Tab-separated table of C-alpha atoms in Angstrom:
chain	number	residue	atom	x	y	z
A	62	MET	CA	28.670	-8.615	37.225
A	63	ASP	CA	25.957	-9.269	34.356
A	64	ILE	CA	24.081	-12.375	34.380
A	65	ALA	CA	22.876	-11.882	30.831
A	66	TYR	CA	22.801	-8.808	28.242
A	67	ILE	CA	22.391	-9.234	24.537
A	68	PRO	CA	25.826	-9.334	23.035
A	69	SER	CA	26.831	-6.948	19.971
A	70	PRO	CA	28.848	-8.510	17.036
A	71	SER	CA	32.661	-7.753	16.676
A	72	THR	CA	31.785	-6.157	13.299
A	73	GLY	CA	29.075	-5.344	10.906
A	74	VAL	CA	30.834	-6.501	7.987
A	75	ILE	CA	31.374	-9.941	6.096
A	76	HIS	CA	33.816	-10.479	3.692
A	77	LEU	CA	32.864	-13.007	0.881
A	78	GLY	CA	36.246	-12.470	-0.686
A	79	PRO	CA	36.511	-8.946	-2.337
A	80	VAL	CA	32.798	-8.609	-1.837
A	81	PRO	CA	31.568	-6.736	1.951
A	82	LEU	CA	28.104	-7.707	2.987
A	83	ARG	CA	27.269	-5.324	5.829
A	84	GLY	CA	24.863	-6.450	8.337
A	85	TYR	CA	23.455	-2.612	8.280
A	86	ALA	CA	22.244	-2.931	4.279
A	87	PHE	CA	20.987	-6.395	4.874
A	88	CYS	CA	18.748	-5.304	7.351
A	89	ILE	CA	17.221	-2.714	5.056
A	90	ILE	CA	17.154	-4.429	1.889
A	91	LEU	CA	15.234	-7.458	4.061
A	92	GLY	CA	12.781	-4.859	5.144
A	93	VAL	CA	12.231	-3.764	1.712
A	94	PHE	CA	11.597	-7.319	0.772
A	95	VAL	CA	8.902	-7.970	3.482
A	96	ALA	CA	7.247	-4.606	2.636
A	97	VAL	CA	6.597	-5.390	-0.889
A	98	TRP	CA	5.519	-9.198	0.001
A	99	LEU	CA	2.843	-7.902	2.470
A	100	GLY	CA	1.755	-4.911	0.745
A	101	ASN	CA	1.113	-6.885	-2.146
A	102	LYS	CA	-0.678	-9.555	-0.386
A	103	ARG	CA	-3.002	-6.602	0.905
A	104	TRP	CA	-3.143	-5.201	-2.595
A	105	ILE	CA	-4.167	-7.880	-4.416
A	106	ALA	CA	-6.842	-8.459	-1.685
A	107	ARG	CA	-8.358	-4.910	-1.742
A	108	GLY	CA	-8.756	-5.897	-5.906
A	109	GLY	CA	-5.549	-4.615	-6.989
A	110	LYS	CA	-3.370	-6.469	-9.697
A	111	PRO	CA	-0.248	-8.761	-8.360
A	112	GLY	CA	2.946	-6.863	-8.904
A	113	THR	CA	1.447	-3.396	-8.771
A	114	VAL	CA	3.290	-2.478	-5.223
A	115	ALA	CA	6.382	-3.557	-6.255
A	116	ASP	CA	6.278	-1.301	-9.501
A	117	ILE	CA	5.461	1.574	-7.026
A	118	ALA	CA	8.171	0.572	-4.872
A	119	VAL	CA	10.864	0.947	-7.910
A	120	TRP	CA	9.982	4.377	-7.197
A	121	ALA	CA	9.146	4.800	-3.629
A	122	VAL	CA	12.587	3.054	-2.198
A	123	PRO	CA	15.130	5.022	-3.960
A	124	PHE	CA	13.258	8.425	-3.415
A	125	GLY	CA	13.282	7.229	0.321
A	126	LEU	CA	16.869	6.356	0.988
A	127	VAL	CA	17.750	9.606	-0.939
A	128	GLY	CA	15.150	11.360	1.784
A	129	GLY	CA	16.090	9.305	5.046
A	130	ARG	CA	19.742	10.306	4.588
A	131	LEU	CA	19.125	13.723	3.774
A	132	TYR	CA	16.946	14.293	6.613
A	133	HIS	CA	19.690	12.500	8.490
A	134	VAL	CA	22.632	14.847	7.301
A	135	ILE	CA	20.811	18.029	7.529
A	136	THR	CA	19.669	17.277	11.107
A	137	ASP	CA	23.296	16.064	12.474
A	138	TYR	CA	25.325	18.499	9.995
A	139	GLN	CA	28.268	18.179	12.954
A	140	LEU	CA	28.916	14.880	11.916
A	141	TYR	CA	30.237	15.419	8.400
A	142	PHE	CA	30.671	19.301	8.162
A	143	GLY	CA	32.007	20.152	11.537
A	144	GLU	CA	35.752	21.156	11.838
A	145	GLY	CA	37.905	17.593	11.439
A	146	ARG	CA	34.905	15.873	9.489
A	147	ASN	CA	35.337	14.623	6.108
A	148	TRP	CA	32.233	15.801	3.917
A	149	VAL	CA	32.486	12.572	1.924
A	150	ASP	CA	31.185	10.845	4.646
A	151	ALA	CA	27.571	12.072	4.153
A	152	PHE	CA	27.663	9.433	0.795
A	153	LYS	CA	28.143	6.588	3.044
A	154	ILE	CA	24.896	5.305	3.503
A	155	TRP	CA	26.328	2.020	4.702
A	156	GLU	CA	27.707	3.418	7.959
A	157	GLY	CA	24.462	3.914	9.432
A	158	GLY	CA	22.020	7.407	9.296
A	159	LEU	CA	18.757	7.102	7.964
A	160	GLY	CA	16.263	9.148	9.512
A	161	ILE	CA	12.658	7.574	9.010
A	162	TRP	CA	10.792	11.065	8.773
A	163	GLY	CA	13.004	11.861	5.750
A	164	ALA	CA	12.341	8.281	4.023
A	165	ILE	CA	8.584	8.965	4.752
A	166	ALA	CA	8.129	12.484	3.463
A	167	VAL	CA	10.590	11.996	0.220
A	168	GLY	CA	9.313	8.314	-0.549
A	169	ALA	CA	5.378	9.230	-0.567
A	170	VAL	CA	6.954	11.686	-3.431
A	171	GLY	CA	8.377	8.820	-5.567
A	172	ALA	CA	5.186	6.773	-4.793
A	173	TRP	CA	3.055	9.151	-5.871
A	174	ILE	CA	4.737	9.295	-9.392
A	175	GLY	CA	4.443	5.606	-9.738
A	176	CYS	CA	1.030	5.942	-8.598
A	177	ARG	CA	0.181	8.524	-11.441
A	178	LEU	CA	1.740	6.466	-14.164
A	179	ARG	CA	-0.371	3.358	-13.067
A	180	GLY	CA	-3.782	5.524	-12.827
A	181	ILE	CA	-4.267	4.747	-9.303
A	182	PRO	CA	-4.895	6.376	-5.726
A	183	LEU	CA	-1.902	7.406	-3.839
A	184	PRO	CA	-4.082	7.068	-0.728
A	185	ALA	CA	-5.419	3.393	-1.366
A	186	TRP	CA	-2.010	2.000	-2.143
A	187	ALA	CA	-0.459	3.572	0.894
A	188	ASP	CA	-3.090	2.067	3.060
A	189	ALA	CA	-2.111	-1.396	1.775
A	190	LEU	CA	1.238	-0.679	2.135
A	191	ALA	CA	1.097	0.646	5.606
A	192	PRO	CA	1.564	-2.492	8.104
A	193	GLY	CA	4.685	-3.924	5.588
A	194	ILE	CA	6.386	-0.401	6.157
A	195	ALA	CA	6.289	-1.014	9.995
A	196	LEU	CA	7.654	-4.237	9.670
A	197	ALA	CA	10.217	-2.833	7.449
A	198	GLN	CA	11.376	-0.598	10.122
A	199	ALA	CA	11.326	-3.519	12.664
A	200	CYS	CA	14.021	-5.013	10.121
A	201	GLY	CA	15.844	-2.088	9.638
A	202	ARG	CA	16.271	-1.152	13.303
A	203	TRP	CA	18.691	-4.366	13.700
A	204	GLY	CA	21.096	-2.644	11.714
A	205	ASN	CA	21.809	-0.225	14.497
A	206	TRP	CA	22.745	-3.476	16.433
A	207	PHE	CA	25.150	-4.504	13.883
A	208	ASN	CA	26.835	-0.859	13.814
A	209	GLN	CA	26.227	-0.506	17.845
A	210	GLU	CA	24.573	2.619	17.469
A	211	LEU	CA	21.574	4.519	18.884
A	212	TYR	CA	21.922	2.392	22.257
A	213	GLY	CA	20.129	4.102	25.127
A	214	ARG	CA	21.032	4.575	28.819
A	215	ALA	CA	23.539	2.204	30.856
A	216	THR	CA	21.598	-0.304	32.658
A	217	ASP	CA	21.859	-3.762	34.271
A	218	LEU	CA	18.939	-5.479	32.943
A	219	PRO	CA	19.443	-8.886	31.926
A	220	TRP	CA	17.927	-8.004	28.315
A	221	ALA	CA	20.799	-5.052	27.900
A	222	VAL	CA	22.623	-4.623	25.090
A	223	GLU	CA	26.640	-4.995	25.407
A	224	ILE	CA	28.717	-2.292	23.611
A	225	SER	CA	32.133	-2.584	23.209
A	226	GLU	CA	34.765	0.429	23.202
A	227	GLY	CA	35.105	2.301	19.927
A	228	PRO	CA	34.769	6.045	18.466
A	229	ASN	CA	32.293	8.062	20.228
A	230	ARG	CA	31.216	5.275	22.917
A	231	VAL	CA	32.021	3.727	25.905
A	232	ALA	CA	32.164	0.041	26.807
A	233	GLY	CA	29.253	-1.210	29.019
A	234	THR	CA	25.628	-2.363	28.641
A	235	TYR	CA	22.877	-0.071	27.799
A	236	HIS	CA	19.047	-0.574	26.896
A	237	PRO	CA	18.959	-1.785	23.889
A	238	THR	CA	16.605	0.829	22.161
A	239	PHE	CA	17.027	-0.463	18.569
A	240	LEU	CA	15.238	-3.847	20.119
A	241	TYR	CA	12.428	-1.720	21.657
A	242	GLU	CA	11.643	0.131	18.833
A	243	SER	CA	11.692	-2.924	16.799
A	244	LEU	CA	9.285	-4.822	18.960
A	245	TRP	CA	7.096	-1.475	19.162
A	246	CYS	CA	6.641	-1.740	14.916
A	247	VAL	CA	5.856	-5.433	14.818
A	248	GLY	CA	2.971	-4.111	17.510
A	249	VAL	CA	1.975	-1.304	15.256
A	250	ALA	CA	2.205	-3.373	11.908
A	251	VAL	CA	-0.607	-5.904	14.408
A	252	LEU	CA	-2.480	-2.949	15.304
A	253	VAL	CA	-2.726	-1.410	12.034
A	254	ILE	CA	-3.870	-4.743	10.501
A	255	TRP	CA	-6.442	-5.628	12.926
A	256	ALA	CA	-8.166	-1.997	12.777
A	257	ASP	CA	-8.259	-2.466	9.061
A	258	ARG	CA	-10.005	-5.683	9.212
A	259	ARG	CA	-12.610	-4.274	11.892
A	260	PHE	CA	-13.288	-0.945	10.589
A	261	LYS	CA	-12.230	-0.810	6.579
A	262	LEU	CA	-9.882	1.786	6.701
A	263	GLY	CA	-9.658	3.817	3.763
A	264	HIS	CA	-8.229	6.567	1.490
A	265	GLY	CA	-5.421	6.628	3.465
A	266	ARG	CA	-6.753	6.482	7.146
A	267	ALA	CA	-4.951	2.910	7.348
A	268	PHE	CA	-1.385	4.839	6.595
A	269	ALA	CA	-2.264	7.474	9.172
A	270	LEU	CA	-3.139	4.940	11.821
A	271	TYR	CA	0.375	3.905	11.362
A	272	VAL	CA	2.032	6.945	11.380
A	273	ALA	CA	0.439	8.107	14.661
A	274	ALA	CA	1.150	4.914	16.141
A	275	TYR	CA	4.984	4.656	15.255
A	276	CYS	CA	5.271	8.525	16.612
A	277	ALA	CA	3.513	7.621	19.919
A	278	GLY	CA	5.960	4.899	20.552
A	279	ARG	CA	8.935	7.070	19.364
A	280	VAL	CA	8.499	9.689	21.574
A	281	TRP	CA	9.512	7.426	24.771
A	282	ILE	CA	11.960	5.445	22.891
A	283	GLU	CA	13.683	8.614	21.378
A	284	TYR	CA	13.872	10.066	25.341
A	285	MET	CA	15.875	7.093	26.271
A	286	ARG	CA	18.883	7.602	24.074
A	287	VAL	CA	22.073	9.164	24.632
A	288	ASP	CA	23.676	9.700	21.210
A	289	GLU	CA	24.196	13.327	20.544
A	290	ALA	CA	21.275	15.333	18.998
A	291	HIS	CA	20.013	18.883	18.752
A	292	VAL	CA	17.795	19.654	21.692
A	293	ILE	CA	14.716	22.098	21.382
A	294	LEU	CA	13.167	23.440	24.729
A	295	GLY	CA	14.503	20.574	26.626
A	296	LEU	CA	13.238	17.469	24.100
A	297	ARG	CA	15.615	16.354	21.905
A	298	LEU	CA	14.830	17.326	17.450
A	299	ASN	CA	13.549	13.912	16.739
A	300	VAL	CA	10.761	14.155	19.913
A	301	TRP	CA	9.900	17.077	18.623
A	302	THR	CA	9.326	15.717	15.076
A	303	ALA	CA	7.061	12.882	16.652
A	304	ILE	CA	4.524	15.227	18.530
A	305	VAL	CA	4.187	17.384	15.412
A	306	VAL	CA	3.429	14.358	13.147
A	307	PHE	CA	1.488	12.690	15.718
A	308	VAL	CA	-1.180	15.956	15.573
A	309	LEU	CA	-1.069	15.604	11.988
A	310	ALA	CA	-1.640	12.044	11.524
A	311	VAL	CA	-4.750	12.145	14.060
A	312	VAL	CA	-6.209	15.442	12.456
A	313	TYR	CA	-6.470	13.912	9.287
A	314	LEU	CA	-7.865	10.452	10.442
A	315	VAL	CA	-10.789	12.508	12.234
A	316	VAL	CA	-11.310	14.510	9.257
A	317	SER	CA	-10.995	11.816	6.243
A	318	ALA	CA	-13.415	10.086	8.081
A	319	LYS	CA	-15.542	12.780	8.137
A	320	LEU	CA	-15.476	13.872	4.657
A	321	ARG	CA	-14.755	10.673	3.472
A	322	PRO	CA	-16.323	7.727	5.360
A	323	GLY	CA	-15.929	4.152	3.689
A	324	ARG	CA	-13.303	2.603	1.655
A	325	GLU	CA	-12.675	2.944	-1.880
A	326	GLU	CA	-14.839	0.213	-3.740
A	327	VAL	CA	-12.013	0.225	-6.737
A	328	VAL	CA	-8.326	0.810	-6.157
A	329	GLU	CA	-6.902	-0.201	-9.753
A	330	PRO	CA	-9.513	0.460	-12.623
A	331	ASP	CA	-8.064	-2.387	-15.010
A	332	ALA	CA	-7.507	-5.156	-12.509
A	333	PRO	CA	-9.458	-8.025	-13.281
A	334	GLY	CA	-12.942	-7.973	-11.805
A	335	SER	CA	-12.876	-4.433	-11.199
A	336	LYS	CA	-16.131	-3.008	-11.361
A	337	ALA	CA	-14.746	0.068	-13.091
A	338	GLY	CA	-12.339	-2.306	-15.653
A	339	ALA	CA	-15.620	-4.363	-16.927
A	340	VAL	CA	-17.509	-2.849	-19.751
A	341	PRO	CA	-20.772	-4.657	-19.868
A	342	ASP	CA	-21.476	-5.587	-24.173
A	343	ALA	CA	-24.596	-3.450	-25.545
A	344	GLY	CA	-26.487	-6.396	-27.089
A	345	ALA	CA	-26.196	-8.655	-23.531
A	346	ALA	CA	-27.135	-5.774	-21.586
A	347	LYS	CA	-30.565	-4.797	-23.780
A	348	ALA	CA	-31.229	-8.590	-23.919
A	349	ASP	CA	-31.173	-8.737	-20.018
A	350	ALA	CA	-33.159	-5.578	-19.576
A	351	GLY	CA	-35.971	-7.077	-21.614
A	352	SER	CA	-35.765	-10.081	-20.008
A	353	GLU	CA	-35.952	-8.508	-16.810
A	354	ALA	CA	-39.057	-6.551	-17.391
A	355	GLY	CA	-40.928	-9.392	-18.900
A	356	ASP	CA	-39.255	-9.514	-22.179
A	357	GLU	CA	-41.277	-5.850	-22.775
A	358	ALA	CA	-38.316	-4.511	-24.992
A	359	ALA	CA	-37.012	-6.358	-28.436
A	360	PRO	CA	-33.391	-7.986	-28.418
A	361	ALA	CA	-30.776	-6.514	-30.065
A	362	ASP	CA	-30.193	-8.937	-32.444
A	363	ARG	CA	-33.713	-9.340	-33.619
A	364	PRO	CA	-35.896	-6.441	-35.690
A	365	ALA	CA	-38.548	-5.062	-33.991
A	366	GLU	CA	-41.916	-6.003	-34.605
A	367	ARG	CA	-44.844	-3.395	-36.148
A	368	LYS	CA	-46.935	-1.717	-33.304
A	369	ASP	CA	-49.818	-3.334	-35.993
A	370	ALA	CA	-48.649	-6.363	-36.786
A	371	VAL	CA	-50.876	-9.136	-36.752
A	372	PRO	CA	-50.468	-12.073	-33.659
A	373	ALA	CA	-48.970	-15.177	-35.289
A	374	GLU	CA	-52.391	-17.497	-34.200
A	375	ALA	CA	-54.419	-15.017	-35.916
A	376	ALA	CA	-52.016	-14.644	-39.006
A	377	ALA	CA	-52.339	-18.727	-39.513
A	378	SER	CA	-56.031	-18.695	-39.177
A	379	GLU	CA	-56.916	-15.930	-41.679
A	380	GLY	CA	-54.381	-17.928	-44.264
A	381	ALA	CA	-56.156	-20.763	-43.880
A	382	VAL	CA	-59.552	-18.994	-44.790
A	383	LYS	CA	-58.234	-17.510	-47.876
A	384	THR	CA	-56.403	-20.425	-49.198
A	385	ALA	CA	-59.746	-22.414	-49.121
A	386	THR	CA	-61.454	-19.723	-50.783
A	387	GLU	CA	-59.112	-20.286	-53.734
A	388	THR	CA	-58.988	-23.480	-53.858
A	389	LYS	CA	-62.886	-23.247	-54.581
A	390	ALA	CA	-63.019	-20.983	-57.473
A	391	ASP	CA	-60.239	-22.838	-58.656
A	392	LEU	CA	-62.567	-25.800	-58.997
A	393	ARG	CA	-65.401	-23.604	-60.622
A	394	LYS	CA	-62.739	-23.160	-63.443
A	395	ALA	CA	-62.007	-26.520	-63.752
A	396	GLU	CA	-65.516	-27.881	-64.506
A	397	PRO	CA	-66.641	-27.911	-68.451
A	398	ALA	CA	-69.114	-25.620	-69.175
A	399	GLU	CA	-72.537	-26.702	-70.071
A	400	ALA	CA	-73.969	-26.991	-73.278
A	401	PRO	CA	-76.651	-24.402	-74.235
A	402	GLU	CA	-80.050	-25.642	-75.124
A	403	THR	CA	-81.413	-25.420	-78.798
A	404	ASP	CA	-84.908	-26.173	-80.433
A	405	LYS	CA	-85.693	-29.123	-81.758
A	406	PRO	CA	-86.117	-29.505	-85.269
């Protein structure tokens, strides 16, 4: 007898009149809002403009949803194109089925388009968004709980999840792999935030750290799952994908740190206070330069003095002497002329 377990909802849909509210979709939407909110705060802290993260997310999110669904449908094609299957179900995204690998890869294409339109570097934007993406995954994994899917092997642990009888599933208690991955993603977000503050990660290295850390957890979580999947050399396809992506992320971290150490000084050129966006006034610059050089250069708003110009004090003295001489001459002219001496009769 189970002492405790995590109960699953009897349904993943709540109807408000004719409008269905699906738990899976709600978790995805909540994750997007969390990612944009945290990404915006980190972007502003890096010197970017408020709203830039959301503007680029308008491109990245739709691309990511399409990419995530394509990866799922391609790798689990037998669920939609096998015998007795309906290919129309491939478009029913609300029933679950998003591959994070496809979501990140194709979502990056949308983000690249948005970054190009805004004139900002994609790696810097990805660094700002990295921990937010991890938290978005933490939220999104609870959608699997609503749909009672992607659970692990049977267990009687107190935190086991209860699964009811349904299509392609047997009632019982199983490892809640959705919960394991959700908690792991929260830990990844904390790790990226700490490492970014400690080591000033830049040029896409915070995003690469997120990818590597997530893949490390995905390997052991994927190994516990019992849902149908393609197996290559004894390992599930997603395990191989996680291993390959982990290696690529680590290689990028090492090579990038050597080729482009440090962090970008300017992430958005036209942001207020940005070094690249501030254009100093030419006159002010000259005046400042003249002041710093001991007033050796003439200000821009005054005509330059001639090299042979007489100093002001000397000019004043010379003028005073000249004035006194002219006054003396005038007085002489004003005196009456003496009458000439004549012979007396």
